[in-house]
Short mmCIF file of C-alpha atoms in Angstrom, two decimals:
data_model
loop_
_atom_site.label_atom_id
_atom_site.label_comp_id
_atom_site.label_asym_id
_atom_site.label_seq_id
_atom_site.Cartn_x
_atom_site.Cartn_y
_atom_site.Cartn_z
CA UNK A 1 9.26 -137.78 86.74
CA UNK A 2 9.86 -134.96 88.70
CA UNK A 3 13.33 -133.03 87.83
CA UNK A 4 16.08 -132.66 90.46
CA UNK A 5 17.69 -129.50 90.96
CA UNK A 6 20.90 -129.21 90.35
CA UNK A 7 23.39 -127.16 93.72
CA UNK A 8 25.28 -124.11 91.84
CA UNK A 9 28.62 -124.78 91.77
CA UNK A 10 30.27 -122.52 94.63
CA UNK A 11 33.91 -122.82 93.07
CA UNK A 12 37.04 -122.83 95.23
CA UNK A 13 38.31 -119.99 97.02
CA UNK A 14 41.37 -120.28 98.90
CA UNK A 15 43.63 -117.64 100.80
CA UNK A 16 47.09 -118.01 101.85
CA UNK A 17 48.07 -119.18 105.35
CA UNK A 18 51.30 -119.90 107.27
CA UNK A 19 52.24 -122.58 109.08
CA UNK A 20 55.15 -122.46 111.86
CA UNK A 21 57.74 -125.23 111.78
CA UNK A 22 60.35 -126.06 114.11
CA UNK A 23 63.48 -126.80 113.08
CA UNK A 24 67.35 -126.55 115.17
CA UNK A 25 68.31 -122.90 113.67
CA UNK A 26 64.97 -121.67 114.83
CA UNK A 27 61.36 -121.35 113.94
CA UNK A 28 60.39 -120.19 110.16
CA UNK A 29 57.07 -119.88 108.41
CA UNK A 30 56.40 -121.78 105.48
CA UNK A 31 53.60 -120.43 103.17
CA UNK A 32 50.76 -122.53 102.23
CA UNK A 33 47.25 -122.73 100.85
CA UNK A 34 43.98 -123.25 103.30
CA UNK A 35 40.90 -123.16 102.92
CA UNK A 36 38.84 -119.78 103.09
CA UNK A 37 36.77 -119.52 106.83
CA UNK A 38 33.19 -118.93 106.65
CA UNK A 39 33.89 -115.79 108.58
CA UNK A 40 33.91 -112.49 106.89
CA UNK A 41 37.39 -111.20 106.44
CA UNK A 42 37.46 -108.60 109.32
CA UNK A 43 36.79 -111.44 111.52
CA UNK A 44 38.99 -113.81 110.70
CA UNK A 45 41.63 -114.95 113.64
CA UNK A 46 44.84 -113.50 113.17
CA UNK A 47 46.96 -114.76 115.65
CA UNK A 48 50.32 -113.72 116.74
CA UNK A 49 53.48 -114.69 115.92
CA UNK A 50 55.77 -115.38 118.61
CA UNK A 51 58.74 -113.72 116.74
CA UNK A 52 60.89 -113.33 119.84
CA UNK A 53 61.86 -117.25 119.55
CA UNK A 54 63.21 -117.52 116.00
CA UNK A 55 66.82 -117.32 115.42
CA UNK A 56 69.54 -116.26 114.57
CA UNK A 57 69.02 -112.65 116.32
CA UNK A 58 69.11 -110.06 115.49
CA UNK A 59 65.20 -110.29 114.09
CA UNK A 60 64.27 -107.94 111.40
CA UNK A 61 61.04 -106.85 110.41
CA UNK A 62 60.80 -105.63 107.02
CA UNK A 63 57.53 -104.32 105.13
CA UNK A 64 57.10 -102.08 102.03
CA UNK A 65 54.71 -99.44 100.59
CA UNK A 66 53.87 -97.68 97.54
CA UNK A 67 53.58 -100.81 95.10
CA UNK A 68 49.90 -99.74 94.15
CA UNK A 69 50.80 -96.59 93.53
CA UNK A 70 50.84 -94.98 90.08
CA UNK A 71 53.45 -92.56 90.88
CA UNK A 72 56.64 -92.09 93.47
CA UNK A 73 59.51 -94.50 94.39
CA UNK A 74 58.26 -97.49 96.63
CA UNK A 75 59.57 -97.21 99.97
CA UNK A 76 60.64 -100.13 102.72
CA UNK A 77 61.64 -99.79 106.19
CA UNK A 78 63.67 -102.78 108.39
CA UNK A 79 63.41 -102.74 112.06
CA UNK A 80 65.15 -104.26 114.92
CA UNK A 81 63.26 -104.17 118.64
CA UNK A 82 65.81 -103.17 121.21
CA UNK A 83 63.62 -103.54 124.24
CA UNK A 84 59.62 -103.88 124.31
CA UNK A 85 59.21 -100.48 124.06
CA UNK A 86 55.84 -99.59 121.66
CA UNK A 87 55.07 -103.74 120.90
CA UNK A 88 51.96 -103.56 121.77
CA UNK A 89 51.06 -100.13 120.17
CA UNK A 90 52.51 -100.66 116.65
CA UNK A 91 49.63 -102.17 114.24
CA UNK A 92 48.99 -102.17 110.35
CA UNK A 93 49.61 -98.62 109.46
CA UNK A 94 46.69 -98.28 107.45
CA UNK A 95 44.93 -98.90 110.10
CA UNK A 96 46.11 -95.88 112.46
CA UNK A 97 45.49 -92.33 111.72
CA UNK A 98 47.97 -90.35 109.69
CA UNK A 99 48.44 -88.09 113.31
CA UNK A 100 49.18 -91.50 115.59
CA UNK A 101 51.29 -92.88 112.60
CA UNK A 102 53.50 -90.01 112.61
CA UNK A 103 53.74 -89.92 116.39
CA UNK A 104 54.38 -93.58 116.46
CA UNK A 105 57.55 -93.41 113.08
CA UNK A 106 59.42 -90.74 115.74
CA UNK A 107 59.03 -93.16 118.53
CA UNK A 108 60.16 -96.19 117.00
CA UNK A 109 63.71 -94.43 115.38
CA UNK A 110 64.31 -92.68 118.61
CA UNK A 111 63.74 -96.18 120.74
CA UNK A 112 64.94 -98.97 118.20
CA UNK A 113 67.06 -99.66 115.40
CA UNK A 114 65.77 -98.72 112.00
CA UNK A 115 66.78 -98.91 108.05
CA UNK A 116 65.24 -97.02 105.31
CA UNK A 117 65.29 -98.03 101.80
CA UNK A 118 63.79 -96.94 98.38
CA UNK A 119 63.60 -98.08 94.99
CA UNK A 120 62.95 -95.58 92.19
CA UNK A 121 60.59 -94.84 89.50
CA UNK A 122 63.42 -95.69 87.18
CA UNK A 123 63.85 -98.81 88.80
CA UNK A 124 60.54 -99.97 88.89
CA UNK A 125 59.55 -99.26 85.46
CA UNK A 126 62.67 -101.10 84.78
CA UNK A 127 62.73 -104.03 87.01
CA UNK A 128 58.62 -104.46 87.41
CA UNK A 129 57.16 -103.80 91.00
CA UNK A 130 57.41 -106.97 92.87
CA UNK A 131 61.09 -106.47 91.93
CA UNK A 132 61.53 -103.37 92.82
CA UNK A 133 59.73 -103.45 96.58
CA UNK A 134 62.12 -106.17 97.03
CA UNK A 135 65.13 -104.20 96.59
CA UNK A 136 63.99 -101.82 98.38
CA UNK A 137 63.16 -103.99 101.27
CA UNK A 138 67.13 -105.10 100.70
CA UNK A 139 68.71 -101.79 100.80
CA UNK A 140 66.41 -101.21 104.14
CA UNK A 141 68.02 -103.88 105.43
CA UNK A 142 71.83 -102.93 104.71
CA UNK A 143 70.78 -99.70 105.73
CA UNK A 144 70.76 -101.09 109.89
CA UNK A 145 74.41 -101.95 109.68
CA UNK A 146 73.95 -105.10 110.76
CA UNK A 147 75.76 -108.55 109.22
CA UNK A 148 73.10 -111.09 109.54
CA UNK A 149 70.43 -112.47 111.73
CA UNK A 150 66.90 -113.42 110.80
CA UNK A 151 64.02 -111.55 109.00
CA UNK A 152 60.54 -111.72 109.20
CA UNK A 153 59.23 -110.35 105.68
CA UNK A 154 55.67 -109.34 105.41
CA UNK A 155 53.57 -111.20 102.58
CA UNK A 156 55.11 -114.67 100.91
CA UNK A 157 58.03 -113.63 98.68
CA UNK A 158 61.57 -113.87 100.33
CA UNK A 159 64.01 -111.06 99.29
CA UNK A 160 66.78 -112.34 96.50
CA UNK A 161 70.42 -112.06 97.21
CA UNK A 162 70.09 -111.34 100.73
CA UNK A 163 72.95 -112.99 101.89
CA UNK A 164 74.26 -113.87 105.58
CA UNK A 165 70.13 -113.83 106.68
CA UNK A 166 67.62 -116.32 106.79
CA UNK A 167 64.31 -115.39 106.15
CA UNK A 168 60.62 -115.92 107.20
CA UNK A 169 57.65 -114.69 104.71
CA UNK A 170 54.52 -114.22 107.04
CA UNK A 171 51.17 -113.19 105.71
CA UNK A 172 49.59 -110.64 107.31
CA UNK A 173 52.86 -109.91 109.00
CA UNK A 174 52.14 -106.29 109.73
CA UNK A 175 48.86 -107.49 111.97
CA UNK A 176 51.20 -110.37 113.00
CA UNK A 177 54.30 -109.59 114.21
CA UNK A 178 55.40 -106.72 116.41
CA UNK A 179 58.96 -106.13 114.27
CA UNK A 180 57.22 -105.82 110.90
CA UNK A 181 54.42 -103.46 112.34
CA UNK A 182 56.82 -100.99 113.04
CA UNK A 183 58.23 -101.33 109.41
CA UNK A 184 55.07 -100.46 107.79
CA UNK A 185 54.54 -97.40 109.99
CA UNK A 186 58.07 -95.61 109.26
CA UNK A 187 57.95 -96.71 105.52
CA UNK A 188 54.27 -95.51 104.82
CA UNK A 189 55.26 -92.16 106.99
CA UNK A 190 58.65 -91.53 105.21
CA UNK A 191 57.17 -92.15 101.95
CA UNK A 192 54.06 -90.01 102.51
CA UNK A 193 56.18 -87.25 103.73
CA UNK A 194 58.02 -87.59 100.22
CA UNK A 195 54.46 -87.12 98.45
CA UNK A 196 53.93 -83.87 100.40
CA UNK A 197 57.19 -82.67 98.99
CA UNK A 198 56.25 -83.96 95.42
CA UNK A 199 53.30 -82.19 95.81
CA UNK A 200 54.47 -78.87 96.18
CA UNK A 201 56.62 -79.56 93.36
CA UNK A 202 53.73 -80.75 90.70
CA UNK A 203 51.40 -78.84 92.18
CA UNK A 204 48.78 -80.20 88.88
CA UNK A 205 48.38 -83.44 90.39
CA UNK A 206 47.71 -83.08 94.11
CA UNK A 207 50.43 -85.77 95.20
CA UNK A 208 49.92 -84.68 98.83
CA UNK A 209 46.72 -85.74 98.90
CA UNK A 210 46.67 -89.21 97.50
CA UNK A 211 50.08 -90.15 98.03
CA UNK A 212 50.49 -91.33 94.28
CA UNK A 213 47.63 -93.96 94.71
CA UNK A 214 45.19 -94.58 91.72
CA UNK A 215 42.33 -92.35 92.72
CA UNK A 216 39.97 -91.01 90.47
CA UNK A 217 41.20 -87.13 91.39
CA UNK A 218 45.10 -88.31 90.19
CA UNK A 219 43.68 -90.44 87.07
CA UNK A 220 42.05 -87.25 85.98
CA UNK A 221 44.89 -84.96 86.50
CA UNK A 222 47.03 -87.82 84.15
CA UNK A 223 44.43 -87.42 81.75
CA UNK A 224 44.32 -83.68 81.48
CA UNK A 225 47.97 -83.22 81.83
CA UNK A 226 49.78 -85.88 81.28
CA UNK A 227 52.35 -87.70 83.47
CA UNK A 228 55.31 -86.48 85.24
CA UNK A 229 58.45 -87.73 85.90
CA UNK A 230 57.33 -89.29 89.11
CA UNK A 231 54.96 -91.50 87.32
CA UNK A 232 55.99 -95.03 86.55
CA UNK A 233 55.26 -94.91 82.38
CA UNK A 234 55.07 -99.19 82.92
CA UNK A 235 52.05 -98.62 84.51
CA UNK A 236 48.20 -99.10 83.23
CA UNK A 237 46.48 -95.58 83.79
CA UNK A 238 49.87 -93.86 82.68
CA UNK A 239 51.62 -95.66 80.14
CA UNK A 240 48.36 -94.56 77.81
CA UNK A 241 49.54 -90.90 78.32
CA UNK A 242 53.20 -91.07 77.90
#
C-alpha cells in the first residue's frame, strides 16, 4: 500500500488588529487578534484612522521611544492638532530621515500643541520598561496643560492612572493616525538630541551615533568598559557588566 504523505504542520501565526466600535461618547478601538495576511508585511493595508470623529476633544496623540534601548531615559511626546497644518506630512519617524525629522519636530511645536515627557534610567530599572514608557507617555500628557479629552495611544496598552481621559490603543498608530505621527517625530528627535549630548559626555561609547540602541559597536564598548550611569543595569547586555 502506497504511504500518504503527511502536510507539515504550518502552526498559527497571528498579529494584532483593531477594530473600531461605535459607541454615544465617541468612537474607540478595541484590540483584537486576526489572522496574519498572506501579504508580506510591507504590504499589508494599513488604513487610516479617522481620528477627527472620536470624542471627547481635545484628541491626543501620544507615542514613545527609547524602550529598546540599552541606555538613556525613554522619551514620549503628546500632541494636540490645532488646524491641519503638516497631517499629511507627519509619518512613522523611523521612516523619515533624521534631516526631515528634525525639520518636521520644529514645525509641529511652532504650529500645534505639544507635551514632552521622560522617564529615567532610575525609573526604568526600577519600574521595568513597559512601565516606565507609560509614565512617560503620562507626564507627556500633563505636560499640554490640558484637563481631559481623548487619547489615541500608539500600540495596545492604555496608560494607568490617567484620569479625566478616555483612551484608544491603536496598533500601528504612528502609520495610522495623524495625532500620534507627530508624537513619534518630536519624541524620537528630543530624545536623539539628548544622545548627542550624552555622547559628548561618555565619549567611550559613541551614544551619538546609536542613540543607546543595542548595536554591536555599543555592546562592545559595554564589554570593554563597562556601563555608565546612563545604562539601565536591569537590562540583558548590561546587567552582565555591572
Amino acid at each position: 500500500m502506497a504511504k500518504t504523505k503527511k502536510k507539515k504542520p504550518t502552526g498559527k501565526i497571528t498579529k494584532y488588529a483593531a477594530v473600531e466600535k461605535s459607541s454615544r461618547a465617541g468612537k474607540s478601538l478595541t484590540v483584537v487578534k486576526a489572522k496574519k495576511s498572506a501579504k508580506p508585511k510591507k504590504e499589508l493595508d494599513l488604513p487610516k484612522v479617522e481620528w477627527q470623529e472620536f470624542l471627547p476633544t481635545p484628541i491626543i496623540g501620544v507615542d514613545e521611544v527609547g524602550r529598546g534601548c540599552l541606555a538613556g531615559p525613554v522619551y514620549a511626546a503628546a500632541v494636540i492638532f490645532e488646524s491641519a497644518d503638516l497631517q499629511d506630512l507627519v509619518t512613522d519617524s523611523k521612516l523619515l530621515s533624521e534631516e526631515r525629522r528634525e525639520e518636521l519636530a520644529t514645525l509641529i511645536k511652532q504650529k500645534h500643541k505639544v507635551g514632552i515627557g521622560s522617564a529615567s534610567v532610575e525609573e526604568i530599572d526600577e519600574l521595568n520598561i513597559l512601565q516606565a514608557s507609560l509614565l512617560a507617555m503620562k507626564r507627556a500628557i500633563e505636560a499640554l496643560g490640558v484637563s481631559g479629552g481623548h487619547v489615541l495611544v500608539d500600540g495596545n496598552q492604555k496608560i494607568p492612572n490617567l484620569k479625566g481621559y478616555q483612551q484608544t490603543t491603536v496598533i500601528k498608530g504612528d502609520l495610522r493616525v495623524a495625532p500620534i505621527s507627530a508624537a513619534s517625530i518630536v519624541a524620537k528627535v528630543t530624545r536623539d538630541n539628548l544622545m548627542k549630548k550624552l555622547g559628548a559626555k561618555y565619549p567611550l561609547y559613541g551614544f551619538e551615533g546609536h542613540k543607546g540602541y543595542s548595536t554591536p559597536v555599543h555592546k562592545q564598548s559595554i564589554v570593554e568598559h563597562g556601563p555608565c550611569a546612563e545604562h539601565r543595569k536591569s537590562f540583558a547586555g548590561v546587567k552582565e557588566y555591572v
